[in-house]
C-alpha cells in the first residue's frame, strides 16, 4: 500500500530534498575547513617542507574516502541511507579537536583518515538519497543542487578559514568552524532526515534498464559509457588533489598572505558550486558526452596556464575557469551513471564510480608531490594539465555518441 502513495519527483519531495541539500552543505564545509590552511599549517606547526609529505594528508583522505564510497554503495540497501549518513557525521565530530590538539603530523594524517571515511559515508549517502527521491526527469538538476550546496560550502568555508587564519592565527580558531559544522550536521540528520529506500522500490516498478552482470567490472572497465565516466571522474579529482595541495604552495611562493590565498583557492570551488545550478539542469537536456568532453578540456587548459600566472587577477581568472570546467562535469558524472544503471544497482555503481573518482585525490597528490619534489612545482602542474586533456580525448573517442543509451555499450 505504501509504495502506491510514494511519488518520485523534486516537487513531490521538496521538503526532504531541501533538507538533504542543507545537510550536504555542512558535509562540504568540513572539507572547506582544511582547503586553505593545511599546507601552511604543516610548515608553520610541524616544519614540513617536502611537497610529498605535505600532500600526504590528501593521500590519506583520498584513499579512505574512495574505499568508503564503494562500501557505502554496497551497504546502502542493507543498512539504510540514513544510518550510514548518521554514522558519517558521528565520525566527523572529533576531527576538529584532533587538529587543534595535534602533537605531530601523524595526528593530522589520522584526522584526514577519519575525514575521508566520514565524507565517503555522508556525501555518498546524500547523493544516493536525492537520486532516490527525484526520479529520472530531474536527476541532473538534483545533482546540480546537491553538488552546488556541497562545493559552495567548500568555497565559503575555505575563504572563512583563510580569513580567520590571517586575523587570529593558523590554529585553533579556523578549526572552530568544523566543530559547529559537525554538530549541526549530526543533529539535522538524527532528527529530521528520513530514509529513501522505499523510493527505489517504487522506481523499479517502471524502470526497464538492464541489470549489469558485474557492477564493479562494468563500471570500471567493460561498459563504454560507465567506464568513460569513471576514468574522467578519477582524473577530475586527480587534478583537484593537485590544486588542493600545490596551489596554496604556489601562492605562498608568490608571497600572497593567508587572506589572498583564501580568496583565490575559494574562487574555484565557489564557481564550481554555483555553476552546477545551471549545468545540472543542462545535463537533463543536452548531450552528457559533450558536457563531459568540454568540461575536462577546459580544466586541462586552465591548469596549464597556472605556471605562467603571477598577478592576482590572472590567478583568480584561472581559478574561475577551472571551477567552470569542473561544474560542467560534476553533476553530469552522477546523473549519467544513474541513468545508465538499474535502480537496485545504482547505489553500488555510484559507489564504484566514487571509489575510482576519489582515488584520484590520492593518485593526484602522489604524482604531483613526487614530480614537484624531483622537478619543481611547475612541472607537476603541467603534467596534471596534460593528463586532464588526455581524459577529455578518451571521452571523445570511447564514450558512445548516444548519451541516452541505457544498455551495455
Short mmCIF file of C-alpha atoms in Angstrom, two decimals:
data_model
loop_
_atom_site.label_atom_id
_atom_site.label_comp_id
_atom_site.label_asym_id
_atom_site.label_seq_id
_atom_site.Cartn_x
_atom_site.Cartn_y
_atom_site.Cartn_z
CA UNK A 1 0.00 0.00 0.00
CA UNK A 2 2.76 2.41 0.91
CA UNK A 3 4.54 2.13 -2.42
CA UNK A 4 1.36 3.21 -4.22
CA UNK A 5 1.36 6.53 -2.33
CA UNK A 6 5.09 7.10 -2.86
CA UNK A 7 5.68 9.62 -5.65
CA UNK A 8 9.00 10.32 -7.31
CA UNK A 9 9.92 13.88 -8.19
CA UNK A 10 11.59 17.05 -7.00
CA UNK A 11 8.32 18.95 -6.40
CA UNK A 12 6.69 15.97 -4.68
CA UNK A 13 9.58 15.55 -2.22
CA UNK A 14 10.89 19.11 -1.97
CA UNK A 15 10.95 19.26 1.84
CA UNK A 16 13.14 16.20 2.32
CA UNK A 17 15.21 17.14 -0.74
CA UNK A 18 15.86 20.66 0.61
CA UNK A 19 16.90 19.22 3.96
CA UNK A 20 19.39 16.90 2.24
CA UNK A 21 20.79 19.86 0.25
CA UNK A 22 21.37 21.70 3.55
CA UNK A 23 22.95 18.63 5.11
CA UNK A 24 25.31 18.30 2.14
CA UNK A 25 26.35 21.92 2.53
CA UNK A 26 27.57 21.04 6.01
CA UNK A 27 29.33 17.98 4.57
CA UNK A 28 31.20 20.23 2.13
CA UNK A 29 32.04 22.66 4.89
CA UNK A 30 34.14 20.02 6.64
CA UNK A 31 36.50 19.89 3.62
CA UNK A 32 36.48 23.67 3.25
CA UNK A 33 37.83 23.97 6.80
CA UNK A 34 41.11 22.40 5.58
CA UNK A 35 41.21 23.63 1.99
CA UNK A 36 43.17 26.84 2.51
CA UNK A 37 45.25 26.36 5.62
CA UNK A 38 46.63 22.81 5.91
CA UNK A 39 49.76 23.28 3.71
CA UNK A 40 50.71 26.38 5.72
CA UNK A 41 49.68 24.61 8.94
CA UNK A 42 52.18 21.84 8.02
CA UNK A 43 55.04 24.28 7.51
CA UNK A 44 54.36 26.54 10.49
CA UNK A 45 53.35 23.98 13.12
CA UNK A 46 55.48 20.99 12.08
CA UNK A 47 58.25 22.41 9.85
CA UNK A 48 57.37 20.17 6.91
CA UNK A 49 58.76 21.42 3.60
CA UNK A 50 58.62 18.35 1.32
CA UNK A 51 55.72 18.63 -1.13
CA UNK A 52 55.14 14.86 -0.97
CA UNK A 53 54.99 14.96 2.84
CA UNK A 54 52.61 17.92 2.87
CA UNK A 55 50.35 16.20 0.34
CA UNK A 56 50.31 13.03 2.49
CA UNK A 57 47.18 14.32 4.24
CA UNK A 58 45.37 14.39 0.86
CA UNK A 59 46.62 10.87 0.09
CA UNK A 60 45.22 9.61 3.41
CA UNK A 61 41.93 11.44 2.82
CA UNK A 62 41.56 10.28 -0.80
CA UNK A 63 42.23 6.58 -0.21
CA UNK A 64 39.93 6.28 2.80
CA UNK A 65 37.14 8.31 1.16
CA UNK A 66 37.39 6.24 -2.02
CA UNK A 67 37.16 2.90 -0.23
CA UNK A 68 34.33 4.17 1.98
CA UNK A 69 32.42 5.36 -1.11
CA UNK A 70 32.48 1.85 -2.51
CA UNK A 71 31.26 0.21 0.66
CA UNK A 72 28.63 2.91 1.21
CA UNK A 73 27.25 1.99 -2.21
CA UNK A 74 27.28 -1.72 -1.40
CA UNK A 75 25.80 -1.31 2.09
CA UNK A 76 23.18 1.37 1.32
CA UNK A 77 20.41 -1.13 0.62
CA UNK A 78 21.33 -3.34 3.58
CA UNK A 79 21.67 -0.79 6.40
CA UNK A 80 19.73 2.16 5.03
CA UNK A 81 20.92 5.51 3.70
CA UNK A 82 20.10 7.47 6.85
CA UNK A 83 22.04 5.14 9.14
CA UNK A 84 25.17 5.46 7.00
CA UNK A 85 24.75 9.26 6.86
CA UNK A 86 24.38 9.47 10.64
CA UNK A 87 27.43 7.29 11.27
CA UNK A 88 29.43 9.50 8.91
CA UNK A 89 28.55 12.57 10.94
CA UNK A 90 29.41 10.75 14.17
CA UNK A 91 32.93 10.13 12.83
CA UNK A 92 33.27 13.81 11.88
CA UNK A 93 32.71 15.09 15.43
CA UNK A 94 36.26 14.53 16.81
CA UNK A 95 38.13 15.76 13.69
CA UNK A 96 38.44 19.49 14.57
CA UNK A 97 39.56 18.63 18.13
CA UNK A 98 42.28 16.29 16.78
CA UNK A 99 43.57 19.08 14.51
CA UNK A 100 43.50 21.66 17.31
CA UNK A 101 45.49 19.42 19.66
CA UNK A 102 47.73 17.76 17.06
CA UNK A 103 51.10 16.98 18.64
CA UNK A 104 52.64 15.70 15.40
CA UNK A 105 51.89 15.45 11.68
CA UNK A 106 50.64 11.89 12.27
CA UNK A 107 47.68 13.36 14.16
CA UNK A 108 46.80 15.37 11.04
CA UNK A 109 47.05 12.21 8.92
CA UNK A 110 44.75 10.37 11.35
CA UNK A 111 42.26 13.26 11.29
CA UNK A 112 42.19 13.07 7.49
CA UNK A 113 41.66 9.30 7.55
CA UNK A 114 38.60 9.98 9.73
CA UNK A 115 37.57 12.81 7.41
CA UNK A 116 37.84 10.51 4.39
CA UNK A 117 35.62 7.84 5.97
CA UNK A 118 33.17 10.50 7.16
CA UNK A 119 32.98 12.19 3.75
CA UNK A 120 32.56 8.85 1.97
CA UNK A 121 29.60 7.97 4.17
CA UNK A 122 27.93 11.38 4.26
CA UNK A 123 28.39 12.66 0.70
CA UNK A 124 27.65 9.29 -0.92
CA UNK A 125 24.51 8.87 1.18
CA UNK A 126 23.12 12.32 0.33
CA UNK A 127 23.84 11.76 -3.40
CA UNK A 128 22.04 8.41 -3.46
CA UNK A 129 19.12 9.71 -1.36
CA UNK A 130 18.49 12.64 -3.69
CA UNK A 131 18.62 10.38 -6.75
CA UNK A 132 16.15 8.08 -4.99
CA UNK A 133 13.72 10.96 -4.37
CA UNK A 134 13.57 12.73 -7.72
CA UNK A 135 13.26 10.01 -10.36
CA UNK A 136 14.68 10.26 -13.89
CA UNK A 137 13.23 13.58 -15.07
CA UNK A 138 15.08 15.94 -12.69
CA UNK A 139 18.12 13.82 -11.90
CA UNK A 140 20.68 16.23 -13.36
CA UNK A 141 19.07 19.20 -11.63
CA UNK A 142 19.07 17.26 -8.37
CA UNK A 143 22.78 16.51 -8.71
CA UNK A 144 23.48 20.12 -9.62
CA UNK A 145 21.74 21.33 -6.46
CA UNK A 146 23.49 18.69 -4.37
CA UNK A 147 26.97 19.48 -5.66
CA UNK A 148 26.28 23.24 -5.60
CA UNK A 149 25.46 23.07 -1.90
CA UNK A 150 28.50 20.94 -1.12
CA UNK A 151 31.08 22.86 -3.12
CA UNK A 152 29.71 26.32 -2.42
CA UNK A 153 30.16 25.40 1.24
CA UNK A 154 33.71 24.20 0.47
CA UNK A 155 34.48 27.58 -1.10
CA UNK A 156 32.77 29.63 1.61
CA UNK A 157 34.42 27.82 4.50
CA UNK A 158 37.78 27.83 2.65
CA UNK A 159 37.54 31.62 2.46
CA UNK A 160 36.42 31.95 6.07
CA UNK A 161 39.18 29.69 7.39
CA UNK A 162 41.78 31.68 5.42
CA UNK A 163 40.37 34.95 6.76
CA UNK A 164 40.30 33.67 10.34
CA UNK A 165 43.86 32.29 9.99
CA UNK A 166 45.08 35.67 8.75
CA UNK A 167 43.30 37.51 11.55
CA UNK A 168 43.79 35.21 14.53
CA UNK A 169 46.45 32.64 13.56
CA UNK A 170 46.59 29.30 11.81
CA UNK A 171 45.32 27.42 14.89
CA UNK A 172 43.00 26.88 16.76
CA UNK A 173 40.38 29.39 15.58
CA UNK A 174 39.85 28.16 11.96
CA UNK A 175 39.04 24.69 13.32
CA UNK A 176 36.22 26.02 15.49
CA UNK A 177 34.21 26.21 12.25
CA UNK A 178 34.48 22.44 11.97
CA UNK A 179 33.15 21.91 15.49
CA UNK A 180 29.97 23.83 14.71
CA UNK A 181 29.53 22.24 11.28
CA UNK A 182 29.85 18.65 12.53
CA UNK A 183 27.47 19.13 15.48
CA UNK A 184 24.74 20.77 13.35
CA UNK A 185 25.12 18.15 10.58
CA UNK A 186 24.77 15.31 13.09
CA UNK A 187 21.68 16.79 14.77
CA UNK A 188 19.92 17.62 11.46
CA UNK A 189 20.40 14.04 10.29
CA UNK A 190 19.38 12.47 13.58
CA UNK A 191 16.09 14.36 13.99
CA UNK A 192 14.90 15.29 10.51
CA UNK A 193 16.33 13.12 7.68
CA UNK A 194 14.22 10.13 6.53
CA UNK A 195 15.46 7.03 4.73
CA UNK A 196 14.66 6.79 0.99
CA UNK A 197 14.84 3.05 0.17
CA UNK A 198 11.07 2.92 -0.46
CA UNK A 199 11.54 5.26 -3.45
CA UNK A 200 13.93 2.77 -5.07
CA UNK A 201 11.25 0.07 -4.94
CA UNK A 202 8.75 2.49 -6.49
CA UNK A 203 11.05 3.44 -9.39
CA UNK A 204 11.95 -0.19 -10.04
CA UNK A 205 8.32 -0.97 -10.94
CA UNK A 206 8.61 1.17 -14.12
CA UNK A 207 12.36 1.20 -14.92
CA UNK A 208 13.41 -1.06 -17.81
CA UNK A 209 17.19 -0.64 -17.56
CA UNK A 210 19.01 -3.94 -17.94
CA UNK A 211 20.94 -5.15 -14.91
CA UNK A 212 24.72 -5.28 -15.09
CA UNK A 213 26.34 -8.71 -14.76
CA UNK A 214 29.21 -7.44 -12.60
CA UNK A 215 28.65 -3.91 -11.31
CA UNK A 216 32.28 -3.27 -10.34
CA UNK A 217 33.81 -4.51 -13.62
CA UNK A 218 31.17 -2.89 -15.83
CA UNK A 219 31.51 0.50 -14.11
CA UNK A 220 35.31 0.32 -14.10
CA UNK A 221 36.26 -1.25 -17.44
CA UNK A 222 33.68 -3.03 -19.59
CA UNK A 223 30.73 -0.74 -20.16
CA UNK A 224 31.89 2.02 -22.53
CA UNK A 225 29.55 4.63 -21.06
CA UNK A 226 30.22 3.86 -17.40
CA UNK A 227 33.98 3.32 -17.74
CA UNK A 228 34.43 6.54 -19.75
CA UNK A 229 32.67 8.45 -16.98
CA UNK A 230 34.70 6.67 -14.31
CA UNK A 231 38.12 7.49 -15.79
CA UNK A 232 37.10 11.14 -16.18
CA UNK A 233 35.94 11.21 -12.57
CA UNK A 234 39.31 9.85 -11.44
CA UNK A 235 41.21 12.44 -13.48
CA UNK A 236 38.92 15.25 -12.30
CA UNK A 237 39.78 14.54 -8.67
CA UNK A 238 43.40 13.85 -9.60
CA UNK A 239 43.71 17.46 -10.72
CA UNK A 240 41.62 18.64 -7.75
CA UNK A 241 44.06 16.87 -5.40
CA UNK A 242 46.91 18.71 -7.07
CA UNK A 243 45.09 22.07 -6.83
CA UNK A 244 44.25 21.43 -3.18
CA UNK A 245 47.85 20.66 -2.27
CA UNK A 246 50.01 22.69 -4.66
CA UNK A 247 48.03 25.86 -5.44
CA UNK A 248 48.46 27.23 -1.88
CA UNK A 249 52.18 26.39 -2.14
CA UNK A 250 52.41 28.30 -5.46
CA UNK A 251 50.65 31.27 -3.87
CA UNK A 252 52.93 31.18 -0.81
CA UNK A 253 55.95 31.25 -3.17
CA UNK A 254 54.45 34.38 -4.77
CA UNK A 255 54.27 35.97 -1.28
CA UNK A 256 50.47 36.03 -1.01
CA UNK A 257 49.11 36.25 2.53
CA UNK A 258 46.55 33.83 4.01
CA UNK A 259 43.58 36.06 3.13
CA UNK A 260 44.50 36.34 -0.57
CA UNK A 261 45.32 32.63 -0.72
CA UNK A 262 41.88 32.04 0.78
CA UNK A 263 40.20 34.17 -1.91
CA UNK A 264 41.96 32.50 -4.87
CA UNK A 265 41.50 28.96 -3.54
CA UNK A 266 37.85 29.74 -2.73
CA UNK A 267 37.00 31.04 -6.25
CA UNK A 268 37.49 27.60 -7.80
CA UNK A 269 35.03 25.62 -5.61
CA UNK A 270 32.63 28.58 -5.44
CA UNK A 271 32.33 28.85 -9.26
CA UNK A 272 32.21 25.06 -9.35
CA UNK A 273 29.36 25.14 -6.82
CA UNK A 274 27.28 27.95 -8.35
CA UNK A 275 27.89 26.72 -11.90
CA UNK A 276 26.23 23.41 -11.09
CA UNK A 277 22.90 25.16 -10.55
CA UNK A 278 22.94 25.64 -14.33
CA UNK A 279 24.99 22.67 -15.55
CA UNK A 280 22.97 20.17 -13.50
CA UNK A 281 19.79 21.06 -15.37
CA UNK A 282 21.73 21.23 -18.64
CA UNK A 283 22.67 17.57 -18.21
CA UNK A 284 18.95 16.69 -18.21
CA UNK A 285 18.60 18.36 -21.64
CA UNK A 286 21.90 18.35 -23.55
CA UNK A 287 24.43 15.69 -24.52
CA UNK A 288 26.19 14.36 -21.44
CA UNK A 289 29.12 13.26 -23.60
CA UNK A 290 29.69 16.79 -24.93
CA UNK A 291 29.42 18.33 -21.46
CA UNK A 292 31.98 15.86 -20.08
CA UNK A 293 34.37 16.42 -23.01
CA UNK A 294 34.31 20.22 -22.87
CA UNK A 295 34.42 20.29 -19.07
CA UNK A 296 37.55 18.13 -18.86
CA UNK A 297 39.21 20.01 -21.73
CA UNK A 298 38.54 23.38 -20.07
CA UNK A 299 40.00 22.13 -16.78
CA UNK A 300 43.16 20.89 -18.51
CA UNK A 301 43.74 24.16 -20.37
CA UNK A 302 43.17 26.24 -17.21
CA UNK A 303 45.69 24.13 -15.28
CA UNK A 304 48.34 24.59 -17.99
CA UNK A 305 48.10 28.38 -17.53
CA UNK A 306 48.85 28.31 -13.76
CA UNK A 307 52.69 28.24 -14.04
CA UNK A 308 52.60 31.29 -16.32
CA UNK A 309 50.47 33.45 -13.99
CA UNK A 310 51.62 35.60 -11.09
CA UNK A 311 49.20 38.54 -10.83
CA UNK A 312 46.23 38.16 -8.51
CA UNK A 313 43.65 38.78 -11.26
CA UNK A 314 45.30 36.21 -13.55
CA UNK A 315 45.20 33.51 -10.90
CA UNK A 316 41.62 34.46 -9.98
CA UNK A 317 40.51 34.09 -13.64
CA UNK A 318 42.29 30.72 -13.96
CA UNK A 319 40.62 29.55 -10.74
CA UNK A 320 37.23 30.63 -12.13
CA UNK A 321 37.72 28.77 -15.44
CA UNK A 322 38.86 25.68 -13.55
CA UNK A 323 35.67 25.91 -11.49
CA UNK A 324 33.55 26.30 -14.65
CA UNK A 325 35.12 23.22 -16.25
CA UNK A 326 34.51 21.18 -13.12
CA UNK A 327 30.91 22.44 -12.90
CA UNK A 328 30.26 21.10 -16.41
CA UNK A 329 31.30 17.56 -15.46
CA UNK A 330 30.50 17.02 -11.80
CA UNK A 331 26.69 16.71 -11.75
CA UNK A 332 26.85 15.16 -15.23
CA UNK A 333 29.01 12.31 -13.90
CA UNK A 334 26.38 11.29 -11.36
CA UNK A 335 23.26 11.77 -13.49
CA UNK A 336 24.86 9.81 -16.34
CA UNK A 337 25.84 6.92 -14.04
CA UNK A 338 22.34 6.88 -12.54
CA UNK A 339 20.73 6.93 -15.98
CA UNK A 340 22.82 4.01 -17.24
CA UNK A 341 22.08 1.65 -14.33
CA UNK A 342 19.13 -0.26 -12.88
CA UNK A 343 17.65 1.40 -9.72
CA UNK A 344 18.61 -1.54 -7.48
CA UNK A 345 22.20 -1.46 -8.78
CA UNK A 346 22.51 2.31 -8.84
CA UNK A 347 23.92 2.82 -5.34
CA UNK A 348 26.65 0.22 -5.92
CA UNK A 349 27.51 1.58 -9.38
CA UNK A 350 27.73 5.12 -8.00
CA UNK A 351 29.82 3.73 -5.13
CA UNK A 352 32.21 2.10 -7.62
CA UNK A 353 32.44 5.32 -9.64
CA UNK A 354 33.10 7.32 -6.48
CA UNK A 355 35.73 4.76 -5.39
CA UNK A 356 37.79 5.47 -8.52
CA UNK A 357 36.92 9.15 -8.61
CA UNK A 358 38.17 9.81 -5.10
CA UNK A 359 41.22 7.59 -5.52
CA UNK A 360 42.08 10.42 -7.91
CA UNK A 361 42.79 12.61 -4.86
CA UNK A 362 45.46 10.19 -3.65
CA UNK A 363 46.88 9.48 -7.12
CA UNK A 364 46.98 13.20 -7.94
CA UNK A 365 48.68 14.03 -4.65
CA UNK A 366 51.29 11.26 -5.13
CA UNK A 367 52.05 12.13 -8.78
CA UNK A 368 52.14 15.89 -8.25
CA UNK A 369 54.03 15.64 -4.94
CA UNK A 370 56.79 13.40 -6.30
CA UNK A 371 57.05 15.40 -9.54
CA UNK A 372 57.20 18.67 -7.59
CA UNK A 373 59.97 17.38 -5.32
CA UNK A 374 62.01 15.97 -8.23
CA UNK A 375 61.50 18.61 -10.93
CA UNK A 376 59.64 21.54 -9.36
CA UNK A 377 56.04 22.59 -8.77
CA UNK A 378 55.51 23.99 -12.29
CA UNK A 379 56.41 20.67 -13.92
CA UNK A 380 53.93 18.89 -11.65
CA UNK A 381 51.16 21.31 -12.63
CA UNK A 382 51.86 20.95 -16.37
CA UNK A 383 51.86 17.14 -16.08
CA UNK A 384 48.45 17.14 -14.39
CA UNK A 385 47.10 19.53 -17.04
CA UNK A 386 48.22 17.20 -19.84
CA UNK A 387 46.65 14.18 -18.12
CA UNK A 388 43.36 16.10 -17.81
CA UNK A 389 43.31 16.96 -21.52
CA UNK A 390 44.05 13.28 -22.32
CA UNK A 391 40.99 12.31 -20.27
CA UNK A 392 38.79 14.57 -22.40
CA UNK A 393 40.11 12.79 -25.51
CA UNK A 394 39.17 9.39 -24.03
CA UNK A 395 35.59 10.63 -23.54
CA UNK A 396 35.52 11.90 -27.14
CA UNK A 397 36.79 8.58 -28.56
CA UNK A 398 35.38 5.89 -26.22
CA UNK A 399 32.04 7.12 -24.87
CA UNK A 400 29.11 6.21 -27.18
CA UNK A 401 27.54 9.05 -29.17
CA UNK A 402 24.02 8.42 -27.88
CA UNK A 403 24.28 9.59 -24.27
CA UNK A 404 20.74 8.38 -23.59
CA UNK A 405 21.61 4.75 -24.38
CA UNK A 406 20.94 2.68 -21.30
CA UNK A 407 22.01 -0.83 -22.17
CA UNK A 408 25.57 -2.16 -22.32
CA UNK A 409 27.53 -0.37 -24.99
#
